[in-house]
């Protein structure tokens, strides 16, 4: 594999960075909002599942006592 000099590496990085299609501010905000919404929904879902299992385990343990 051919080695490149640090200067050539920086030039290549700059060339590749120019090819990137950066998201607009609106796209970034919308993505962030969707992440917050989905994380909140998953948090509520896992809280409900955990509460249901907690109630089930407590009910089973009360039968044993």
mmCIF file of N, CA, C and O in Angstrom:
data_model
loop_
_atom_site.group_PDB
_atom_site.id
_atom_site.type_symbol
_atom_site.label_atom_id
_atom_site.label_comp_id
_atom_site.label_asym_id
_atom_site.label_seq_id
_atom_site.Cartn_x
_atom_site.Cartn_y
_atom_site.Cartn_z
ATOM 1 N N UNK A 1 0.844 -1.171 0.000
ATOM 2 C CA UNK A 1 0.000 0.000 0.000
ATOM 3 C C UNK A 1 0.891 1.238 0.000
ATOM 4 O O UNK A 1 1.811 1.353 0.805
ATOM 5 N N UNK A 2 0.605 2.161 -0.886
ATOM 6 C CA UNK A 2 1.425 3.365 -0.998
ATOM 7 C C UNK A 2 1.142 4.310 0.163
ATOM 8 O O UNK A 2 0.002 4.498 0.561
ATOM 9 N N UNK A 3 2.196 4.891 0.691
ATOM 10 C CA UNK A 3 2.036 5.836 1.793
ATOM 11 C C UNK A 3 1.862 7.239 1.231
ATOM 12 O O UNK A 3 2.493 7.600 0.244
ATOM 13 N N UNK A 4 1.005 8.015 1.873
ATOM 14 C CA UNK A 4 0.818 9.403 1.456
ATOM 15 C C UNK A 4 1.404 10.311 2.521
ATOM 16 O O UNK A 4 1.414 9.987 3.701
ATOM 17 N N UNK A 5 1.839 11.465 2.090
ATOM 18 C CA UNK A 5 2.398 12.427 3.036
ATOM 19 C C UNK A 5 1.257 13.089 3.804
ATOM 20 O O UNK A 5 0.109 13.080 3.359
ATOM 21 N N UNK A 6 1.562 13.656 4.965
ATOM 22 C CA UNK A 6 0.511 14.318 5.743
ATOM 23 C C UNK A 6 -0.180 15.442 4.958
ATOM 24 O O UNK A 6 -1.396 15.627 5.059
ATOM 25 N N UNK A 7 0.550 16.170 4.143
ATOM 26 C CA UNK A 7 -0.041 17.263 3.356
ATOM 27 C C UNK A 7 -1.012 16.697 2.315
ATOM 28 O O UNK A 7 -2.117 17.218 2.137
ATOM 29 N N UNK A 8 -0.597 15.625 1.650
ATOM 30 C CA UNK A 8 -1.482 14.990 0.653
ATOM 31 C C UNK A 8 -2.730 14.426 1.331
ATOM 32 O O UNK A 8 -3.838 14.518 0.801
ATOM 33 N N UNK A 9 -2.564 13.869 2.531
ATOM 34 C CA UNK A 9 -3.701 13.353 3.286
ATOM 35 C C UNK A 9 -4.703 14.467 3.584
ATOM 36 O O UNK A 9 -5.911 14.307 3.400
ATOM 37 N N UNK A 10 -4.209 15.618 4.018
ATOM 38 C CA UNK A 10 -5.085 16.756 4.327
ATOM 39 C C UNK A 10 -5.807 17.217 3.064
ATOM 40 O O UNK A 10 -7.006 17.516 3.104
ATOM 41 N N UNK A 11 -5.132 17.242 1.941
ATOM 42 C CA UNK A 11 -5.775 17.620 0.668
ATOM 43 C C UNK A 11 -6.887 16.633 0.302
ATOM 44 O O UNK A 11 -7.954 17.032 -0.151
ATOM 45 N N UNK A 12 -6.613 15.361 0.499
ATOM 46 C CA UNK A 12 -7.623 14.348 0.205
ATOM 47 C C UNK A 12 -8.838 14.490 1.124
ATOM 48 O O UNK A 12 -9.976 14.352 0.681
ATOM 49 N N UNK A 13 -8.586 14.764 2.395
ATOM 50 C CA UNK A 13 -9.682 14.960 3.346
ATOM 51 C C UNK A 13 -10.520 16.164 2.934
ATOM 52 O O UNK A 13 -11.759 16.112 2.939
ATOM 53 N N UNK A 14 -9.876 17.263 2.555
ATOM 54 C CA UNK A 14 -10.610 18.454 2.124
ATOM 55 C C UNK A 14 -11.430 18.168 0.871
ATOM 56 O O UNK A 14 -12.570 18.614 0.754
ATOM 57 N N UNK A 15 -10.869 17.413 -0.060
ATOM 58 C CA UNK A 15 -11.590 17.078 -1.291
ATOM 59 C C UNK A 15 -12.826 16.227 -0.978
ATOM 60 O O UNK A 15 -13.898 16.449 -1.545
ATOM 61 N N UNK A 16 -12.679 15.271 -0.070
ATOM 62 C CA UNK A 16 -13.813 14.422 0.292
ATOM 63 C C UNK A 16 -14.866 15.209 1.072
ATOM 64 O O UNK A 16 -16.058 14.985 0.913
ATOM 65 N N UNK A 17 -14.431 16.145 1.913
ATOM 66 C CA UNK A 17 -15.367 16.961 2.687
ATOM 67 C C UNK A 17 -16.223 17.821 1.770
ATOM 68 O O UNK A 17 -17.401 18.046 2.054
ATOM 69 N N UNK A 18 -15.656 18.272 0.673
ATOM 70 C CA UNK A 18 -16.425 19.087 -0.275
ATOM 71 C C UNK A 18 -17.512 18.280 -0.976
ATOM 72 O O UNK A 18 -18.497 18.835 -1.445
ATOM 73 N N UNK A 19 -17.364 16.960 -1.032
ATOM 74 C CA UNK A 19 -18.349 16.097 -1.681
ATOM 75 C C UNK A 19 -19.557 15.796 -0.793
ATOM 76 O O UNK A 19 -20.569 15.325 -1.280
ATOM 77 N N UNK A 20 -19.416 16.050 0.510
ATOM 78 C CA UNK A 20 -20.482 15.717 1.459
ATOM 79 C C UNK A 20 -21.671 16.643 1.259
ATOM 80 O O UNK A 20 -21.522 17.852 1.091
ATOM 81 N N UNK A 21 -22.870 16.060 1.275
ATOM 82 C CA UNK A 21 -24.099 16.844 1.228
ATOM 83 C C UNK A 21 -24.534 17.072 2.671
ATOM 84 O O UNK A 21 -25.050 16.170 3.321
ATOM 85 N N UNK A 22 -24.306 18.268 3.163
ATOM 86 C CA UNK A 22 -24.617 18.572 4.553
ATOM 87 C C UNK A 22 -26.110 18.842 4.705
ATOM 88 O O UNK A 22 -26.733 19.447 3.832
ATOM 89 N N UNK A 23 -26.717 18.410 5.818
ATOM 90 C CA UNK A 23 -28.148 18.664 6.020
ATOM 91 C C UNK A 23 -28.404 20.143 6.299
ATOM 92 O O UNK A 23 -27.539 20.850 6.833
ATOM 93 N N UNK A 24 -29.597 20.574 5.949
ATOM 94 C CA UNK A 24 -29.975 21.957 6.240
ATOM 95 C C UNK A 24 -30.298 22.090 7.721
ATOM 96 O O UNK A 24 -30.448 21.097 8.437
ATOM 97 N N UNK A 25 -30.435 23.308 8.170
ATOM 98 C CA UNK A 25 -30.776 23.548 9.572
ATOM 99 C C UNK A 25 -32.128 22.918 9.898
ATOM 100 O O UNK A 25 -32.315 22.314 10.951
ATOM 101 N N UNK A 26 -33.077 23.063 8.974
ATOM 102 C CA UNK A 26 -34.424 22.498 9.187
ATOM 103 C C UNK A 26 -34.367 20.978 9.296
ATOM 104 O O UNK A 26 -35.018 20.389 10.166
ATOM 105 N N UNK A 27 -33.589 20.322 8.441
ATOM 106 C CA UNK A 27 -33.457 18.864 8.508
ATOM 107 C C UNK A 27 -32.832 18.427 9.834
ATOM 108 O O UNK A 27 -33.259 17.437 10.433
ATOM 109 N N UNK A 28 -31.851 19.172 10.289
ATOM 110 C CA UNK A 28 -31.200 18.847 11.555
ATOM 111 C C UNK A 28 -32.161 18.984 12.724
ATOM 112 O O UNK A 28 -32.223 18.114 13.601
ATOM 113 N N UNK A 29 -32.939 20.069 12.730
ATOM 114 C CA UNK A 29 -33.912 20.287 13.809
ATOM 115 C C UNK A 29 -34.982 19.203 13.776
ATOM 116 O O UNK A 29 -35.355 18.645 14.826
ATOM 117 N N UNK A 30 -35.493 18.879 12.596
ATOM 118 C CA UNK A 30 -36.531 17.861 12.481
ATOM 119 C C UNK A 30 -36.017 16.494 12.952
ATOM 120 O O UNK A 30 -36.728 15.751 13.644
ATOM 121 N N UNK A 31 -34.798 16.178 12.597
ATOM 122 C CA UNK A 31 -34.211 14.911 13.036
ATOM 123 C C UNK A 31 -34.065 14.889 14.554
ATOM 124 O O UNK A 31 -34.380 13.880 15.196
ATOM 125 N N UNK A 32 -33.616 15.982 15.133
ATOM 126 C CA UNK A 32 -33.458 16.057 16.584
ATOM 127 C C UNK A 32 -34.802 15.916 17.292
ATOM 128 O O UNK A 32 -34.913 15.213 18.304
ATOM 129 N N UNK A 33 -35.839 16.560 16.744
ATOM 130 C CA UNK A 33 -37.179 16.456 17.337
ATOM 131 C C UNK A 33 -37.676 15.013 17.267
ATOM 132 O O UNK A 33 -38.239 14.482 18.235
ATOM 133 N N UNK A 34 -37.467 14.358 16.128
ATOM 134 C CA UNK A 34 -37.897 12.965 15.989
ATOM 135 C C UNK A 34 -37.158 12.054 16.975
ATOM 136 O O UNK A 34 -37.758 11.132 17.542
ATOM 137 N N UNK A 35 -35.884 12.307 17.190
ATOM 138 C CA UNK A 35 -35.118 11.508 18.152
ATOM 139 C C UNK A 35 -35.688 11.681 19.554
ATOM 140 O O UNK A 35 -35.864 10.706 20.293
ATOM 141 N N UNK A 36 -36.011 12.922 19.938
ATOM 142 C CA UNK A 36 -36.577 13.176 21.265
ATOM 143 C C UNK A 36 -37.928 12.490 21.409
ATOM 144 O O UNK A 36 -38.219 11.855 22.439
ATOM 145 N N UNK A 37 -38.772 12.578 20.375
ATOM 146 C CA UNK A 37 -40.095 11.948 20.426
ATOM 147 C C UNK A 37 -39.963 10.431 20.548
ATOM 148 O O UNK A 37 -40.620 9.797 21.391
ATOM 149 N N UNK A 38 -39.129 9.830 19.712
ATOM 150 C CA UNK A 38 -38.978 8.372 19.742
ATOM 151 C C UNK A 38 -38.374 7.896 21.069
ATOM 152 O O UNK A 38 -38.790 6.874 21.619
ATOM 153 N N UNK A 39 -37.408 8.636 21.586
ATOM 154 C CA UNK A 39 -36.809 8.260 22.875
ATOM 155 C C UNK A 39 -37.846 8.347 23.996
ATOM 156 O O UNK A 39 -37.892 7.484 24.886
ATOM 157 N N UNK A 40 -38.706 9.364 23.931
ATOM 158 C CA UNK A 40 -39.756 9.510 24.939
ATOM 159 C C UNK A 40 -40.770 8.369 24.844
ATOM 160 O O UNK A 40 -41.169 7.793 25.870
ATOM 161 N N UNK A 41 -41.179 8.042 23.622
ATOM 162 C CA UNK A 41 -42.129 6.939 23.441
ATOM 163 C C UNK A 41 -41.545 5.617 23.930
ATOM 164 O O UNK A 41 -42.233 4.837 24.603
ATOM 165 N N UNK A 42 -40.283 5.372 23.604
ATOM 166 C CA UNK A 42 -39.654 4.142 24.079
ATOM 167 C C UNK A 42 -39.518 4.138 25.601
ATOM 168 O O UNK A 42 -39.692 3.096 26.242
ATOM 169 N N UNK A 43 -39.227 5.286 26.179
ATOM 170 C CA UNK A 43 -39.146 5.372 27.639
ATOM 171 C C UNK A 43 -40.470 5.038 28.294
ATOM 172 O O UNK A 43 -40.525 4.276 29.266
ATOM 173 N N UNK A 44 -41.564 5.576 27.756
ATOM 174 C CA UNK A 44 -42.898 5.281 28.295
ATOM 175 C C UNK A 44 -43.227 3.797 28.114
ATOM 176 O O UNK A 44 -43.752 3.141 29.020
ATOM 177 N N UNK A 45 -42.919 3.256 26.925
ATOM 178 C CA UNK A 45 -43.194 1.849 26.660
ATOM 179 C C UNK A 45 -42.459 0.948 27.645
ATOM 180 O O UNK A 45 -43.056 0.050 28.249
ATOM 181 N N UNK A 46 -41.155 1.165 27.817
ATOM 182 C CA UNK A 46 -40.389 0.305 28.712
ATOM 183 C C UNK A 46 -40.788 0.516 30.169
ATOM 184 O O UNK A 46 -40.739 -0.426 30.968
ATOM 185 N N UNK A 47 -41.216 1.715 30.530
ATOM 186 C CA UNK A 47 -41.736 1.941 31.881
ATOM 187 C C UNK A 47 -42.992 1.112 32.103
ATOM 188 O O UNK A 47 -43.156 0.484 33.150
ATOM 189 N N UNK A 48 -43.900 1.088 31.104
ATOM 190 C CA UNK A 48 -45.136 0.315 31.214
ATOM 191 C C UNK A 48 -44.838 -1.182 31.303
ATOM 192 O O UNK A 48 -45.421 -1.894 32.138
ATOM 193 N N UNK A 49 -43.936 -1.674 30.474
ATOM 194 C CA UNK A 49 -43.585 -3.098 30.504
ATOM 195 C C UNK A 49 -42.941 -3.456 31.841
ATOM 196 O O UNK A 49 -43.276 -4.478 32.458
ATOM 197 N N UNK A 50 -42.047 -2.614 32.320
ATOM 198 C CA UNK A 50 -41.389 -2.862 33.601
ATOM 199 C C UNK A 50 -42.401 -2.854 34.739
ATOM 200 O O UNK A 50 -42.344 -3.700 35.636
ATOM 201 N N UNK A 51 -43.351 -1.927 34.712
ATOM 202 C CA UNK A 51 -44.373 -1.864 35.753
ATOM 203 C C UNK A 51 -45.254 -3.109 35.733
ATOM 204 O O UNK A 51 -45.627 -3.648 36.787
ATOM 205 N N UNK A 52 -45.593 -3.577 34.534
ATOM 206 C CA UNK A 52 -46.421 -4.785 34.418
ATOM 207 C C UNK A 52 -45.681 -5.998 34.987
ATOM 208 O O UNK A 52 -46.260 -6.796 35.749
ATOM 209 N N UNK A 53 -44.410 -6.155 34.632
ATOM 210 C CA UNK A 53 -43.639 -7.274 35.173
ATOM 211 C C UNK A 53 -43.454 -7.144 36.685
ATOM 212 O O UNK A 53 -43.476 -8.147 37.406
ATOM 213 N N UNK A 54 -43.284 -5.928 37.177
ATOM 214 C CA UNK A 54 -43.153 -5.700 38.613
ATOM 215 C C UNK A 54 -44.418 -6.151 39.334
ATOM 216 O O UNK A 54 -44.348 -6.845 40.348
ATOM 217 N N UNK A 55 -45.572 -5.771 38.794
ATOM 218 C CA UNK A 55 -46.839 -6.161 39.408
ATOM 219 C C UNK A 55 -47.012 -7.679 39.364
ATOM 220 O O UNK A 55 -47.477 -8.295 40.343
ATOM 221 N N UNK A 56 -46.633 -8.298 38.248
ATOM 222 C CA UNK A 56 -46.751 -9.749 38.109
ATOM 223 C C UNK A 56 -45.861 -10.479 39.117
ATOM 224 O O UNK A 56 -46.305 -11.420 39.790
ATOM 225 N N UNK A 57 -44.633 -10.036 39.250
ATOM 226 C CA UNK A 57 -43.708 -10.682 40.185
ATOM 227 C C UNK A 57 -44.193 -10.498 41.619
ATOM 228 O O UNK A 57 -44.173 -11.438 42.425
ATOM 229 N N UNK A 58 -44.670 -9.307 41.955
ATOM 230 C CA UNK A 58 -45.184 -9.068 43.314
ATOM 231 C C UNK A 58 -46.404 -9.943 43.592
ATOM 232 O O UNK A 58 -46.552 -10.484 44.697
ATOM 233 N N UNK A 59 -47.265 -10.119 42.590
ATOM 234 C CA UNK A 59 -48.452 -10.967 42.766
ATOM 235 C C UNK A 59 -48.018 -12.426 42.987
ATOM 236 O O UNK A 59 -48.558 -13.113 43.857
ATOM 237 N N UNK A 60 -47.056 -12.899 42.224
ATOM 238 C CA UNK A 60 -46.586 -14.268 42.395
ATOM 239 C C UNK A 60 -45.895 -14.469 43.722
ATOM 240 O O UNK A 60 -46.045 -15.509 44.375
ATOM 241 N N UNK A 61 -45.118 -13.474 44.161
ATOM 242 C CA UNK A 61 -44.437 -13.597 45.453
ATOM 243 C C UNK A 61 -45.423 -13.537 46.624
ATOM 244 O O UNK A 61 -45.199 -14.158 47.657
ATOM 245 N N UNK A 62 -46.508 -12.818 46.461
ATOM 246 C CA UNK A 62 -47.493 -12.745 47.548
ATOM 247 C C UNK A 62 -48.219 -14.086 47.701
ATOM 248 O O UNK A 62 -48.680 -14.407 48.785
ATOM 249 N N UNK A 63 -48.319 -14.851 46.622
ATOM 250 C CA UNK A 63 -48.919 -16.192 46.705
ATOM 251 C C UNK A 63 -48.033 -17.151 47.486
ATOM 252 O O UNK A 63 -48.521 -18.061 48.167
ATOM 253 N N UNK A 64 -46.728 -16.973 47.392
ATOM 254 C CA UNK A 64 -45.778 -17.859 48.054
ATOM 255 C C UNK A 64 -45.658 -17.564 49.543
ATOM 256 O O UNK A 64 -45.271 -18.428 50.321
ATOM 257 N N UNK A 65 -46.015 -16.382 49.963
ATOM 258 C CA UNK A 65 -45.833 -16.001 51.367
ATOM 259 C C UNK A 65 -46.990 -16.356 52.213
ATOM 260 O O UNK A 65 -47.751 -17.083 52.356
#
